[in-house]
Coordinates of C-alpha atoms and ligand atoms in Angstrom, one line a residue:
M1 CA 27.5 -64.6 64.0
S2 CA 28.5 -62.0 66.6
A3 CA 29.5 -58.4 66.1
A4 CA 33.0 -59.4 66.8
D5 CA 33.0 -61.6 63.7
V6 CA 32.5 -58.6 61.5
L7 CA 34.5 -56.2 63.6
C8 CA 37.3 -55.2 61.4
P9 CA 36.5 -53.7 58.0
V10 CA 40.1 -52.8 57.2
R11 CA 41.1 -56.5 57.5
Q12 CA 38.2 -57.9 55.5
A13 CA 37.7 -58.1 51.7
P14 CA 35.2 -55.3 51.1
A15 CA 32.6 -57.4 49.4
G16 CA 32.7 -59.9 52.3
Y17 CA 32.5 -57.1 54.8
V18 CA 29.3 -55.5 53.4
A19 CA 27.7 -59.0 53.1
D20 CA 28.6 -59.8 56.7
V21 CA 27.2 -56.5 58.0
D22 CA 24.0 -57.2 55.9
A23 CA 23.7 -60.7 57.3
Y24 CA 24.3 -59.5 60.9
L25 CA 21.7 -56.7 60.7
G26 CA 19.3 -59.2 59.1
A27 CA 19.8 -61.7 62.0
L28 CA 19.1 -58.9 64.5
A29 CA 15.9 -58.0 62.7
A30 CA 14.8 -61.6 62.4
A31 CA 15.2 -62.0 66.2
G32 CA 12.7 -59.1 66.6
G33 CA 15.2 -56.7 68.2
E34 CA 17.2 -53.9 66.6
F35 CA 16.5 -53.3 62.9
S36 CA 13.2 -55.1 63.1
T37 CA 10.2 -53.2 61.8
R38 CA 8.6 -53.2 65.3
H39 CA 11.7 -51.8 67.0
C40 CA 12.1 -49.1 64.3
A41 CA 8.4 -48.2 64.5
E42 CA 8.5 -47.9 68.2
L43 CA 11.4 -45.5 68.1
D44 CA 9.7 -43.5 65.3
R45 CA 6.5 -43.1 67.3
A46 CA 8.5 -41.9 70.3
E47 CA 10.6 -39.7 68.0
A48 CA 13.5 -41.2 69.7
F49 CA 17.1 -41.3 68.3
P50 CA 18.1 -44.8 67.2
E51 CA 20.9 -44.8 69.8
Q52 CA 21.4 -48.5 70.1
M53 CA 21.3 -49.2 66.4
C54 CA 23.9 -46.5 65.7
A55 CA 26.0 -48.1 68.5
T56 CA 25.7 -51.4 66.8
L57 CA 27.0 -49.9 63.5
D58 CA 29.9 -48.4 65.5
A59 CA 30.7 -51.8 67.0
L60 CA 30.6 -53.3 63.5
G61 CA 33.2 -50.8 62.4
V62 CA 31.0 -49.1 59.8
S63 CA 32.4 -45.7 60.6
A64 CA 35.8 -46.8 59.2
Y65 CA 34.1 -46.7 55.8
Y66 CA 33.5 -43.0 56.1
V67 CA 37.3 -42.5 56.2
P68 CA 39.4 -42.9 53.0
A69 CA 42.0 -45.6 53.1
Q70 CA 44.8 -43.1 52.5
F71 CA 43.8 -41.4 55.8
G72 CA 43.7 -44.6 57.8
G73 CA 40.2 -45.8 57.1
A74 CA 38.6 -48.6 55.1
L75 CA 37.1 -46.5 52.2
A76 CA 38.9 -47.7 49.1
S77 CA 35.9 -48.0 46.9
Y78 CA 32.9 -45.6 46.8
E79 CA 30.8 -48.4 45.4
D80 CA 31.3 -50.3 48.7
L81 CA 30.4 -47.2 50.8
V82 CA 27.2 -46.7 48.9
Q83 CA 26.4 -50.4 49.3
L84 CA 27.0 -50.2 53.0
V85 CA 24.7 -47.3 53.3
R86 CA 22.1 -49.1 51.3
C87 CA 22.3 -52.2 53.5
V88 CA 21.4 -50.1 56.5
A89 CA 18.8 -48.0 54.7
R90 CA 16.9 -51.1 53.4
R91 CA 16.1 -51.8 57.0
D92 CA 15.7 -48.3 58.4
L93 CA 16.3 -45.0 56.7
T94 CA 16.4 -43.0 59.9
V95 CA 19.4 -45.0 61.1
A96 CA 21.2 -44.7 57.8
V97 CA 20.7 -40.9 57.8
A98 CA 21.7 -40.6 61.4
H99 CA 24.9 -42.6 61.1
A100 CA 26.2 -41.9 57.6
K101 CA 25.9 -38.1 58.3
T102 CA 29.5 -38.2 59.5
F103 CA 30.7 -38.9 56.0
L104 CA 28.9 -35.8 54.7
G105 CA 30.4 -33.7 57.5
A106 CA 33.9 -35.1 56.9
A107 CA 33.9 -35.0 53.1
P108 CA 35.3 -31.4 52.9
V109 CA 38.3 -32.5 54.9
W110 CA 38.9 -35.5 52.6
V111 CA 38.6 -33.2 49.6
A112 CA 40.5 -30.1 50.6
G113 CA 42.0 -30.5 54.1
T114 CA 45.7 -31.0 54.8
P115 CA 46.9 -34.7 55.1
A116 CA 47.5 -34.1 58.8
Q117 CA 44.0 -32.7 59.3
A118 CA 42.5 -35.7 57.4
V119 CA 44.5 -38.3 59.3
D120 CA 43.6 -36.7 62.6
L121 CA 39.9 -36.5 61.8
G122 CA 39.9 -40.1 60.3
C123 CA 41.4 -41.4 63.6
Q124 CA 38.7 -39.6 65.6
I125 CA 35.9 -40.9 63.4
I126 CA 37.1 -44.5 63.7
G127 CA 37.3 -43.8 67.5
G128 CA 33.6 -42.7 67.6
A129 CA 33.6 -39.0 66.6
R130 CA 30.4 -37.8 64.8
V131 CA 30.6 -34.9 62.3
S132 CA 27.7 -32.7 61.2
W133 CA 27.7 -30.6 58.1
A134 CA 26.4 -27.1 58.9
L135 CA 25.6 -25.2 55.8
S136 CA 21.9 -24.2 56.1
E137 CA 20.7 -21.2 58.1
P138 CA 17.2 -20.2 59.1
A139 CA 17.0 -17.6 56.3
H140 CA 19.1 -19.4 53.7
G141 CA 19.0 -23.0 52.6
A142 CA 20.2 -23.6 49.0
D143 CA 21.4 -20.0 48.6
L144 CA 24.8 -20.5 50.2
L145 CA 26.2 -17.2 49.0
A146 CA 23.7 -15.5 51.3
S147 CA 25.1 -17.2 54.4
D148 CA 25.2 -14.9 57.4
V149 CA 27.3 -16.9 59.9
S150 CA 30.5 -14.9 60.1
A151 CA 34.1 -15.8 61.0
R152 CA 36.4 -12.8 61.7
R153 CA 40.0 -13.0 62.6
G154 CA 40.7 -12.7 66.3
G155 CA 42.5 -14.3 69.3
G156 CA 45.0 -16.0 67.1
G157 CA 42.4 -17.7 65.0
Y158 CA 38.7 -17.0 64.1
V159 CA 35.7 -15.8 66.0
I160 CA 32.4 -17.4 64.9
D161 CA 28.9 -15.8 65.2
G162 CA 25.5 -16.8 63.9
V163 CA 23.1 -19.7 63.6
K164 CA 23.2 -22.9 61.5
W165 CA 19.8 -24.6 61.3
P166 CA 18.4 -27.2 60.5
V167 CA 21.4 -29.5 60.8
N168 CA 21.4 -33.3 61.1
N169 CA 23.4 -34.4 64.2
A170 CA 24.1 -30.8 65.2
T171 CA 23.5 -31.6 68.8
R172 CA 24.8 -35.2 69.0
G173 CA 27.8 -34.4 66.7
T174 CA 31.2 -34.0 68.3
H175 CA 32.3 -31.9 65.4
A176 CA 30.6 -29.4 63.0
C177 CA 32.0 -28.6 59.6
L178 CA 30.6 -25.2 59.0
L179 CA 30.6 -22.6 56.2
A180 CA 31.1 -19.0 57.4
R181 CA 31.6 -15.6 55.8
T182 CA 35.2 -14.5 56.2
D183 CA 35.2 -11.5 53.8
P184 CA 31.9 -9.6 53.5
A185 CA 33.3 -8.0 50.3
G186 CA 34.7 -11.1 48.8
G187 CA 31.7 -12.4 46.8
S188 CA 31.9 -16.1 46.2
R189 CA 35.5 -16.0 47.5
G190 CA 34.3 -14.5 50.8
F191 CA 33.5 -17.8 52.5
S192 CA 35.6 -20.4 54.3
L193 CA 35.0 -23.8 55.9
F194 CA 35.9 -24.6 59.5
L195 CA 36.0 -27.9 61.4
A196 CA 34.8 -27.0 64.9
E197 CA 35.5 -29.5 67.6
K198 CA 32.6 -28.7 70.0
A199 CA 34.4 -29.9 73.2
S200 CA 37.2 -27.4 72.6
L201 CA 34.8 -24.4 72.4
S202 CA 34.6 -22.3 75.5
P203 CA 31.5 -22.7 77.5
G204 CA 28.7 -20.2 76.6
S205 CA 30.2 -19.5 73.1
Y206 CA 27.8 -21.9 71.5
R207 CA 24.6 -23.7 72.2
N208 CA 22.7 -26.5 70.6
L209 CA 19.2 -25.7 69.3
P210 CA 16.2 -27.9 70.2
K211 CA 15.4 -30.9 68.1
A212 CA 13.1 -29.9 65.2
R213 CA 10.0 -32.1 64.8
T214 CA 9.9 -33.7 61.4
H215 CA 7.4 -35.4 59.0
G216 CA 9.9 -38.3 58.4
I217 CA 13.1 -39.6 60.0
R218 CA 11.4 -38.5 63.2
G219 CA 14.0 -40.0 65.5
A220 CA 16.9 -38.2 63.8
D221 CA 18.7 -35.4 65.6
I222 CA 17.6 -32.5 63.3
S223 CA 18.6 -29.5 65.3
G224 CA 21.0 -26.6 65.0
I225 CA 23.8 -24.8 66.6
A226 CA 24.1 -21.1 67.5
F227 CA 27.6 -19.5 67.8
D228 CA 28.2 -16.5 70.0
G229 CA 31.8 -15.4 69.8
A230 CA 33.0 -19.0 69.6
R231 CA 36.8 -19.0 69.1
L232 CA 38.3 -21.5 66.7
P233 CA 42.1 -22.0 66.3
E234 CA 43.7 -21.3 62.9
S235 CA 44.1 -25.1 62.5
S236 CA 40.4 -25.5 62.2
L237 CA 40.3 -23.8 58.8
V238 CA 39.7 -26.3 56.0
A239 CA 41.8 -25.3 52.9
E240 CA 42.6 -21.7 52.0
P241 CA 40.6 -18.8 53.3
G242 CA 38.0 -17.9 50.7
S243 CA 37.8 -21.4 49.2
G244 CA 34.7 -22.4 51.2
I245 CA 32.1 -22.4 48.4
E246 CA 34.4 -24.2 46.0
T247 CA 35.2 -26.9 48.6
V248 CA 31.5 -27.3 49.4
L249 CA 30.6 -27.7 45.7
L250 CA 33.3 -30.3 45.2
S251 CA 32.5 -32.2 48.4
L252 CA 28.8 -32.3 47.3
Q253 CA 29.9 -34.3 44.3
L254 CA 30.8 -37.1 46.7
T255 CA 28.0 -36.7 49.3
R256 CA 25.3 -36.7 46.6
L257 CA 26.5 -40.1 45.4
M258 CA 26.3 -41.4 48.9
C259 CA 22.6 -40.3 49.0
A260 CA 22.0 -42.9 46.3
G261 CA 22.4 -45.6 49.0
L262 CA 19.6 -44.0 50.9
S263 CA 17.2 -44.1 47.9
L264 CA 18.2 -47.6 46.9
G265 CA 17.7 -48.9 50.4
A266 CA 14.3 -47.2 50.8
G267 CA 13.2 -48.4 47.3
E268 CA 14.2 -52.0 48.0
H269 CA 12.4 -51.9 51.4
A270 CA 9.2 -50.7 49.7
L271 CA 9.4 -53.2 47.0
R272 CA 10.0 -56.1 49.4
L273 CA 7.0 -55.1 51.6
A274 CA 4.7 -54.7 48.5
T275 CA 5.8 -58.0 47.0
E276 CA 5.3 -59.9 50.3
F277 CA 1.9 -58.3 50.6
A278 CA 1.0 -59.3 47.0
M279 CA 2.2 -62.9 47.6
T280 CA 0.1 -63.3 50.7
R281 CA -3.0 -61.2 50.2
M282 CA -5.9 -63.3 48.9
I283 CA -8.4 -61.7 46.5
Q284 CA -11.3 -63.8 45.2
G285 CA -9.5 -66.9 46.5
R286 CA -6.2 -66.3 44.7
P287 CA -3.0 -64.4 45.8
L288 CA -3.0 -60.9 44.6
I289 CA 0.3 -61.5 42.7
D290 CA -1.5 -63.8 40.3
R291 CA -3.1 -60.8 38.6
P292 CA -1.3 -59.5 35.5
A293 CA -1.9 -55.9 36.4
I294 CA -0.3 -56.4 39.9
R295 CA 2.6 -58.2 38.3
A296 CA 3.1 -55.3 35.9
V297 CA 3.2 -52.8 38.8
L298 CA 5.8 -55.0 40.7
A299 CA 7.8 -55.5 37.5
R300 CA 7.8 -51.8 36.7
S301 CA 9.0 -51.0 40.2
A302 CA 11.7 -53.6 40.0
A303 CA 12.9 -52.2 36.7
L304 CA 13.1 -48.7 38.3
L305 CA 15.0 -50.0 41.2
L306 CA 17.4 -51.9 39.0
S307 CA 17.8 -48.8 36.8
A308 CA 18.6 -46.8 39.9
E309 CA 21.1 -49.5 40.9
A310 CA 22.8 -49.4 37.5
V311 CA 23.1 -45.6 37.8
T312 CA 24.6 -45.9 41.2
I313 CA 27.1 -48.5 40.2
V314 CA 28.4 -46.4 37.3
A315 CA 28.4 -43.2 39.3
S316 CA 30.2 -44.6 42.3
R317 CA 32.8 -46.3 40.1
A318 CA 33.1 -42.9 38.3
V319 CA 34.6 -41.4 41.5
H320 CA 37.7 -43.5 40.7
A321 CA 37.5 -43.6 36.9
L322 CA 35.9 -40.3 35.8
A323 CA 36.4 -37.9 38.7
G324 CA 36.5 -34.8 36.4
E325 CA 32.9 -35.6 35.3
L326 CA 31.3 -35.9 38.7
S327 CA 29.8 -32.4 38.5
V328 CA 27.4 -33.8 35.9
I329 CA 27.1 -37.4 37.3
S330 CA 26.4 -36.4 40.9
A331 CA 23.8 -33.9 39.9
V332 CA 22.1 -36.6 37.7
V333 CA 22.2 -39.1 40.6
K334 CA 20.8 -36.6 43.2
A335 CA 18.0 -35.4 41.0
L336 CA 17.0 -38.7 39.4
L337 CA 17.1 -41.3 42.1
P338 CA 15.0 -39.7 44.8
T339 CA 12.5 -38.7 42.1
L340 CA 12.3 -42.2 40.7
I341 CA 12.1 -43.9 44.0
D342 CA 9.5 -41.5 45.4
G343 CA 7.3 -42.2 42.3
M344 CA 7.8 -45.9 42.7
I345 CA 6.9 -45.8 46.4
G346 CA 3.8 -43.9 45.5
E347 CA 2.7 -46.6 43.0
L348 CA 3.5 -49.4 45.4
G349 CA 1.5 -47.6 48.1
E350 CA -1.6 -47.8 45.9
L351 CA -1.0 -51.5 45.5
L352 CA -0.9 -52.0 49.2
G353 CA -4.1 -50.1 49.6
S354 CA -5.2 -49.4 53.1
R355 CA -2.1 -51.2 54.4
S356 CA 0.1 -48.4 53.2
F357 CA -1.8 -46.0 55.4
L358 CA -2.9 -47.9 58.5
D359 CA -0.3 -47.5 61.2
C360 CA 0.0 -51.0 62.8
E361 CA -1.9 -53.4 60.4
Y362 CA 0.9 -54.5 58.1
A363 CA 4.6 -54.8 58.9
D364 CA 4.3 -52.4 61.8
G365 CA 3.5 -49.5 59.5
A366 CA 6.9 -49.8 57.9
F367 CA 5.7 -48.7 54.5
A368 CA 4.2 -45.4 55.6
K369 CA 7.4 -44.8 57.7
L370 CA 9.8 -45.4 54.8
Q371 CA 7.6 -43.2 52.5
R372 CA 7.8 -40.3 55.0
D373 CA 11.5 -41.0 55.7
H374 CA 12.5 -41.0 52.0
A375 CA 10.7 -37.7 51.3
I376 CA 13.7 -35.9 52.8
V377 CA 16.2 -37.3 50.4
A378 CA 15.0 -35.1 47.5
I379 CA 15.4 -32.1 49.7
F380 CA 18.7 -32.1 51.5
D381 CA 22.2 -32.0 50.1
G382 CA 20.8 -30.0 47.2
S383 CA 17.2 -30.4 46.1
T384 CA 16.1 -31.9 42.8
S385 CA 15.6 -28.4 41.4
V386 CA 19.0 -27.2 42.6
N387 CA 20.7 -30.2 41.0
R388 CA 18.7 -29.7 37.7
S389 CA 19.8 -26.1 37.8
S390 CA 23.4 -27.3 38.0
L391 CA 22.9 -29.6 35.0
I392 CA 21.3 -26.7 33.0
G393 CA 24.4 -24.6 33.7
Q394 CA 26.4 -27.4 32.1
F395 CA 24.2 -27.8 29.0
P396 CA 26.6 -26.0 26.6
R397 CA 29.4 -28.3 27.5
L398 CA 27.2 -31.4 27.3
A399 CA 25.8 -30.4 23.9
R400 CA 29.3 -29.6 22.6
G401 CA 30.8 -32.9 23.9
Y402 CA 27.9 -34.9 22.4
A403 CA 28.2 -33.2 19.1
Q404 CA 31.9 -33.9 19.0
R405 CA 31.2 -37.5 20.0
W406 CA 33.9 -37.1 22.7
H407 CA 34.1 -39.6 25.5
D408 CA 36.9 -40.7 27.7
E409 CA 37.4 -44.3 26.5
A410 CA 40.1 -45.1 29.0
G411 CA 37.9 -43.7 31.8
I412 CA 35.0 -45.9 30.7
A413 CA 37.2 -48.9 30.6
R414 CA 38.3 -48.1 34.1
L415 CA 34.7 -48.4 35.3
A416 CA 35.0 -52.2 34.9
A417 CA 38.3 -52.5 36.6
R418 CA 39.1 -52.6 40.3
P419 CA 39.0 -49.0 41.7
S420 CA 42.2 -47.0 41.8
A421 CA 42.8 -44.7 44.8
F422 CA 40.5 -41.7 44.6
D423 CA 42.4 -38.5 44.1
P424 CA 40.3 -35.4 45.0
R425 CA 42.5 -33.2 42.9
G426 CA 40.8 -34.7 39.9
L427 CA 37.4 -33.1 40.8
R428 CA 36.2 -30.2 38.7
L429 CA 33.5 -27.6 39.3
Q430 CA 32.3 -28.2 35.8
S431 CA 33.2 -31.2 33.7
P432 CA 35.4 -29.9 30.9
G433 CA 34.3 -32.5 28.2
G434 CA 30.7 -33.2 29.3
C435 CA 29.7 -36.7 30.2
S436 CA 31.5 -39.8 28.8
I437 CA 28.7 -42.2 29.9
V438 CA 26.0 -40.4 27.8
Q439 CA 28.4 -39.3 25.1
G440 CA 29.6 -42.9 24.8
L441 CA 26.0 -44.3 24.5
T442 CA 25.9 -44.5 20.7
A443 CA 29.2 -46.4 20.6
A444 CA 28.0 -48.7 23.4
A445 CA 24.7 -49.3 21.6
D446 CA 26.6 -50.3 18.5
R447 CA 28.7 -52.7 20.5
V448 CA 25.7 -54.2 22.3
S449 CA 23.8 -54.5 19.0
G450 CA 26.8 -56.4 17.5
G451 CA 25.6 -58.0 14.3
H452 CA 22.0 -58.0 15.4
A453 CA 19.4 -56.4 13.2
A454 CA 17.8 -53.3 14.6
S455 CA 14.3 -54.8 14.4
A456 CA 14.6 -57.6 16.8
A457 CA 12.5 -60.7 16.8
P458 CA 10.5 -61.1 20.0
G459 CA 12.2 -63.6 22.3
D460 CA 15.7 -62.8 21.1
G461 CA 16.8 -61.0 24.3
G462 CA 20.3 -59.8 23.0
A463 CA 18.9 -58.4 19.8
C464 CA 16.0 -56.7 21.7
L465 CA 18.5 -55.1 24.0
G466 CA 20.6 -53.9 21.0
A467 CA 17.5 -52.3 19.4
A468 CA 16.4 -50.7 22.7
A469 CA 20.0 -49.3 23.2
R470 CA 20.0 -47.8 19.7
S471 CA 16.6 -46.2 20.3
A472 CA 17.9 -44.8 23.6
A473 CA 20.9 -43.4 21.7
A474 CA 18.6 -41.8 19.1
A475 CA 16.6 -40.2 21.9
A476 CA 19.9 -38.9 23.4
T477 CA 20.9 -37.4 20.0
D478 CA 17.5 -35.7 19.7
L479 CA 17.7 -34.4 23.3
H480 CA 21.2 -32.9 22.8
R481 CA 19.9 -30.9 19.8
R482 CA 17.4 -29.3 22.1
L483 CA 19.9 -28.8 24.9
A484 CA 22.2 -27.0 22.5
V485 CA 19.8 -24.1 22.0
V486 CA 19.2 -23.4 25.7
R487 CA 20.9 -20.1 26.6
P488 CA 22.6 -19.9 30.0
A489 CA 20.5 -17.9 32.4
A490 CA 20.5 -17.0 36.1
R491 CA 16.9 -18.1 36.3
P492 CA 16.4 -20.7 33.6
A493 CA 13.0 -21.3 31.9
A494 CA 10.8 -24.1 33.2
S495 CA 11.3 -26.0 30.0
A496 CA 15.1 -26.3 30.7
Y497 CA 14.3 -28.2 33.9
S498 CA 12.3 -30.7 31.8
L499 CA 15.2 -31.1 29.5
A500 CA 17.4 -31.8 32.6
A501 CA 15.0 -34.5 33.7
E502 CA 15.2 -36.0 30.3
Y503 CA 18.9 -35.9 30.4
E504 CA 18.9 -37.9 33.7
L505 CA 16.8 -40.6 32.0
C506 CA 19.4 -40.7 29.1
F507 CA 22.1 -41.1 31.7
A508 CA 20.2 -43.9 33.3
A509 CA 19.7 -45.7 30.0
A510 CA 23.4 -45.4 29.2
A511 CA 24.3 -46.6 32.7
C512 CA 22.2 -49.7 32.2
V513 CA 24.0 -50.5 28.9
Q514 CA 27.4 -49.9 30.6
V515 CA 26.5 -52.3 33.5
W516 CA 25.2 -54.8 31.1
E517 CA 28.4 -54.8 29.1
A518 CA 30.5 -55.0 32.2
G519 CA 28.6 -57.9 33.8
H520 CA 26.8 -60.1 31.3
Q521 CA 29.6 -62.6 30.7
A522 CA 30.2 -63.3 34.4
A523 CA 26.5 -63.4 34.9
A524 CA 25.6 -65.9 32.2
G525 CA 23.1 -68.3 33.5
S526 CA 21.6 -66.0 36.1
P527 CA 17.8 -65.7 35.4
L528 CA 17.9 -61.9 35.8
W529 CA 20.7 -61.6 33.2
S530 CA 19.7 -64.3 30.9
G531 CA 18.3 -62.9 27.6
A532 CA 19.3 -59.5 28.9
L533 CA 16.1 -59.6 31.0
W534 CA 16.8 -56.8 33.5
A535 CA 18.5 -54.5 31.0
R536 CA 15.6 -54.8 28.5
A537 CA 13.1 -54.2 31.3
C538 CA 15.0 -51.1 32.5
L539 CA 15.4 -49.5 29.0
D540 CA 11.7 -50.2 28.4
E541 CA 10.7 -48.5 31.6
L542 CA 13.1 -45.6 31.2
S543 CA 11.9 -44.9 27.6
A544 CA 8.3 -45.0 28.7
R545 CA 9.1 -42.2 31.1
A546 CA 11.1 -40.3 28.6
L547 CA 7.8 -39.7 26.7
H548 CA 6.7 -37.5 29.6
P549 CA 9.8 -35.6 30.7
G550 CA 9.7 -34.0 34.1
T551 CA 6.3 -35.1 35.1
G552 CA 7.4 -38.3 36.9
T553 CA 4.1 -39.9 36.0
Y554 CA 3.9 -43.4 34.6
I555 CA 2.0 -43.9 31.4
G556 CA 1.0 -47.5 31.8
R557 CA 2.4 -49.0 28.6
L558 CA 2.8 -52.6 29.8
A559 CA -0.8 -53.7 29.8
P560 CA -1.4 -57.4 29.7
G561 CA -1.1 -58.9 26.2
E562 CA 0.9 -56.0 24.8
P563 CA 4.7 -56.2 24.1
G564 CA 6.4 -56.2 27.4
A565 CA 4.0 -58.4 29.3
A566 CA 6.2 -61.4 29.0
T567 CA 9.2 -59.5 30.3
A568 CA 7.1 -58.2 33.1
D569 CA 6.1 -61.7 34.0
Q570 CA 9.7 -62.9 34.1
I571 CA 10.7 -60.0 36.3
A572 CA 7.8 -60.5 38.6
D573 CA 8.8 -64.2 39.0
W574 CA 12.4 -63.3 39.7
L575 CA 11.2 -60.7 42.3
A576 CA 8.9 -63.1 44.0
G577 CA 11.7 -65.7 44.2
A578 CA 14.1 -63.2 45.8
V579 CA 11.6 -62.0 48.3
A580 CA 10.5 -65.5 49.3
A581 CA 14.2 -66.4 49.8
G582 CA 14.8 -63.3 51.8
A583 CA 17.6 -62.3 49.3
P584 CA 18.5 -58.7 48.5
I585 CA 16.7 -57.3 45.4
T586 CA 19.7 -56.5 43.3
L587 CA 21.5 -57.3 40.1
R588 CA 24.8 -57.3 42.0
P589 CA 26.0 -60.8 42.8
A590 CA 26.8 -61.4 39.2
L591 CA 28.7 -58.1 39.0
D592 CA 30.8 -59.0 42.1
H593 CA 32.3 -61.9 40.3
G594 CA 34.9 -61.5 37.6
R595 CA 35.8 -57.8 38.1
P596 CA 39.3 -57.7 36.7
S597 CA 42.1 -55.9 38.6
Ligands
FAD601 C1 15.5 -33.3 57.9 C2 16.4 -32.2 57.4 C3 17.8 -32.4 57.6 C4 18.7 -31.4 57.1 N1 20.0 -31.6 57.3 C5 20.8 -30.6 57.0 C6 22.2 -30.7 57.4 O1 22.7 -31.6 57.9 N2 23.0 -29.6 57.0 C7 22.5 -28.5 56.4 O2 23.3 -27.6 56.2 N3 21.2 -28.4 56.1 C8 20.4 -29.4 56.4 N4 19.1 -29.3 56.0 C9 18.6 -28.2 55.3 C10 18.4 -28.5 53.8 O3 19.6 -28.8 53.2 C11 17.7 -27.3 53.2 O4 16.4 -27.4 53.7 C12 17.8 -27.3 51.7 O5 19.1 -27.0 51.3 C13 16.8 -26.4 51.1 O6 16.8 -25.2 51.8 P1 15.5 -24.5 52.2 O7 14.5 -25.5 52.7 O8 15.8 -23.3 53.1 O9 14.8 -24.0 50.9 P2 15.3 -22.7 50.0 O10 16.7 -22.7 49.8 O11 14.6 -21.5 50.5 O12 14.6 -23.1 48.6 C14 13.1 -23.0 48.4 C15 12.8 -23.7 47.2 O13 13.5 -23.1 46.1 C16 14.2 -24.1 45.3 N5 15.5 -23.5 44.9 C17 16.4 -23.0 45.7 N6 17.5 -22.6 45.0 C18 17.2 -23.0 43.7 C19 18.0 -22.9 42.5 N7 19.2 -22.4 42.4 N8 17.4 -23.4 41.4 C20 16.2 -23.9 41.4 N9 15.5 -24.1 42.5 C21 16.0 -23.6 43.7 C22 14.4 -25.2 46.3 O14 14.5 -26.5 45.6 C23 13.1 -25.2 47.1 O15 12.1 -25.9 46.4 C24 18.2 -30.3 56.5 C25 16.8 -30.1 56.3 C26 15.9 -31.1 56.7 C27 14.5 -30.9 56.5

């Protein structure tokens, strides 16, 4: 297959396009060139930008997926976008971060720009433009309301002064979407967003700041941009003056979902490396993977990865089906996934032993690299704490919605249908009714339980899943009682952050049940779905974590011989099979069939 065979995403069926890109990158890696662990390691050691790999993604037409279909691009389904990001990230996170950044920079224009602005930017992105998103400043990261960069009226437009740093692709970007203070007395309405085309700025009115050296994603262009009287035309303003903060908060609801692809890719890469190691490393004359304790570690990690995948599937479909609830859903995704995957990578690192630490001994040091690379995902685009803060602010609505058993049934049904066009006007700063996924968990658990008895006989997968879903619903009910008494506060108590972490796990359990319901009929016969294997393993793993909210530590419940060991064995067998075949570690294929229109 050549790049030309997968050149046109707009003319291909989306699922086919993602699979073709994945296969193409895989073939390049297998040939030992781009996307191979050796090539990526060499660039990382040299702290060199992955120029050629980004050019390959450009040649494959990946950038068209950063542009919504209504503005001339190929993005008709956010689920496909996240999958595409994952398929790059599962080979090299630095490349994924460097390339997909354009979606983050452009998102405010998709959300709040004029149609003409959006079509124009879309056309430029498909033609090769790269857009950075410049929010942070040296003295202010998360605290956007403290931003100092100013935009004052002048010269028939705006004059920009100040420094944005650190910013991904600030130097290499052709455009910067920046937040600036337009009215010093305007409070939260005193900021506006601008799309600056760097080539149109007069010489000397801006300069790129040097590349910052980083712990991970070492080759990425993490730099900055300093403005000194840079003149921007009126047409560079994105949405109304004063709407900058609101537009940023709404756009983050989309970009935080895209970050899920980064975590899923890194998690899958880590699990593949650890499984390959366990299959080939001989201890006392037997492969390491023959040991029950090692199988349990691999099975736990697989269950976490599949839980994260279920969350991502539901969340990315919610962009089309439950857009008004994304303030909750995107915060859950951005807080939960990097935390789960960082923890999982840590445990797999222990399994790899010295091979997780030695630079060149195993897979060109790819494990240590992905561990360093993934550490940034929990920090940028809103840290875990910032997202938990946002959830805490929504506790009263979540508690109320849960108590009223309200959920958008039509919206939930739309999750299983083909995506309708995304309408950004449906986004809300706070979800009015709470979260349908979590608030619908009790009803979903009842459906999944069907006529099964709550105390399931071992070996009856469907009944065991029903019992696990009911127990997750009971945990959710208990949690919402505790959420309901948390008083809104500018600086919430530490215990509120633990409740937010617990809420994320509830969401994950509910997402697993939703995905199971949506896919199990089409997936009948697949080993992973048979007897509800993956869904039981995920609920088991999530409930084990729920016992220790907020700590992120695993409590080791699945010891050999205890309940769960049989499930762990089956998951480990499935995992070893997927890794031996070089297949993606995913519950997807079954879901891709039979999605009604
Ligand atoms: C590799 C890299 C790439 C980056 N790319 C970009 C980019 O492209 N564009 C861009 O604009 N920025 C970018 N950043 C900056 C990044 O978004 C910020 O680092 C991040 O927002 C946190 O800001 P800070 O580090 O200044 O921490 P601070 O904002 O000073 O926060 C310090 C600590 O307080 C916590 N905290 C802050 N506010 C709250 C709150 N409300 N509730 C609870 N806890 C809180 C934070 O989680 C953190 O632990 C990048 C950073 C790095 C390292």
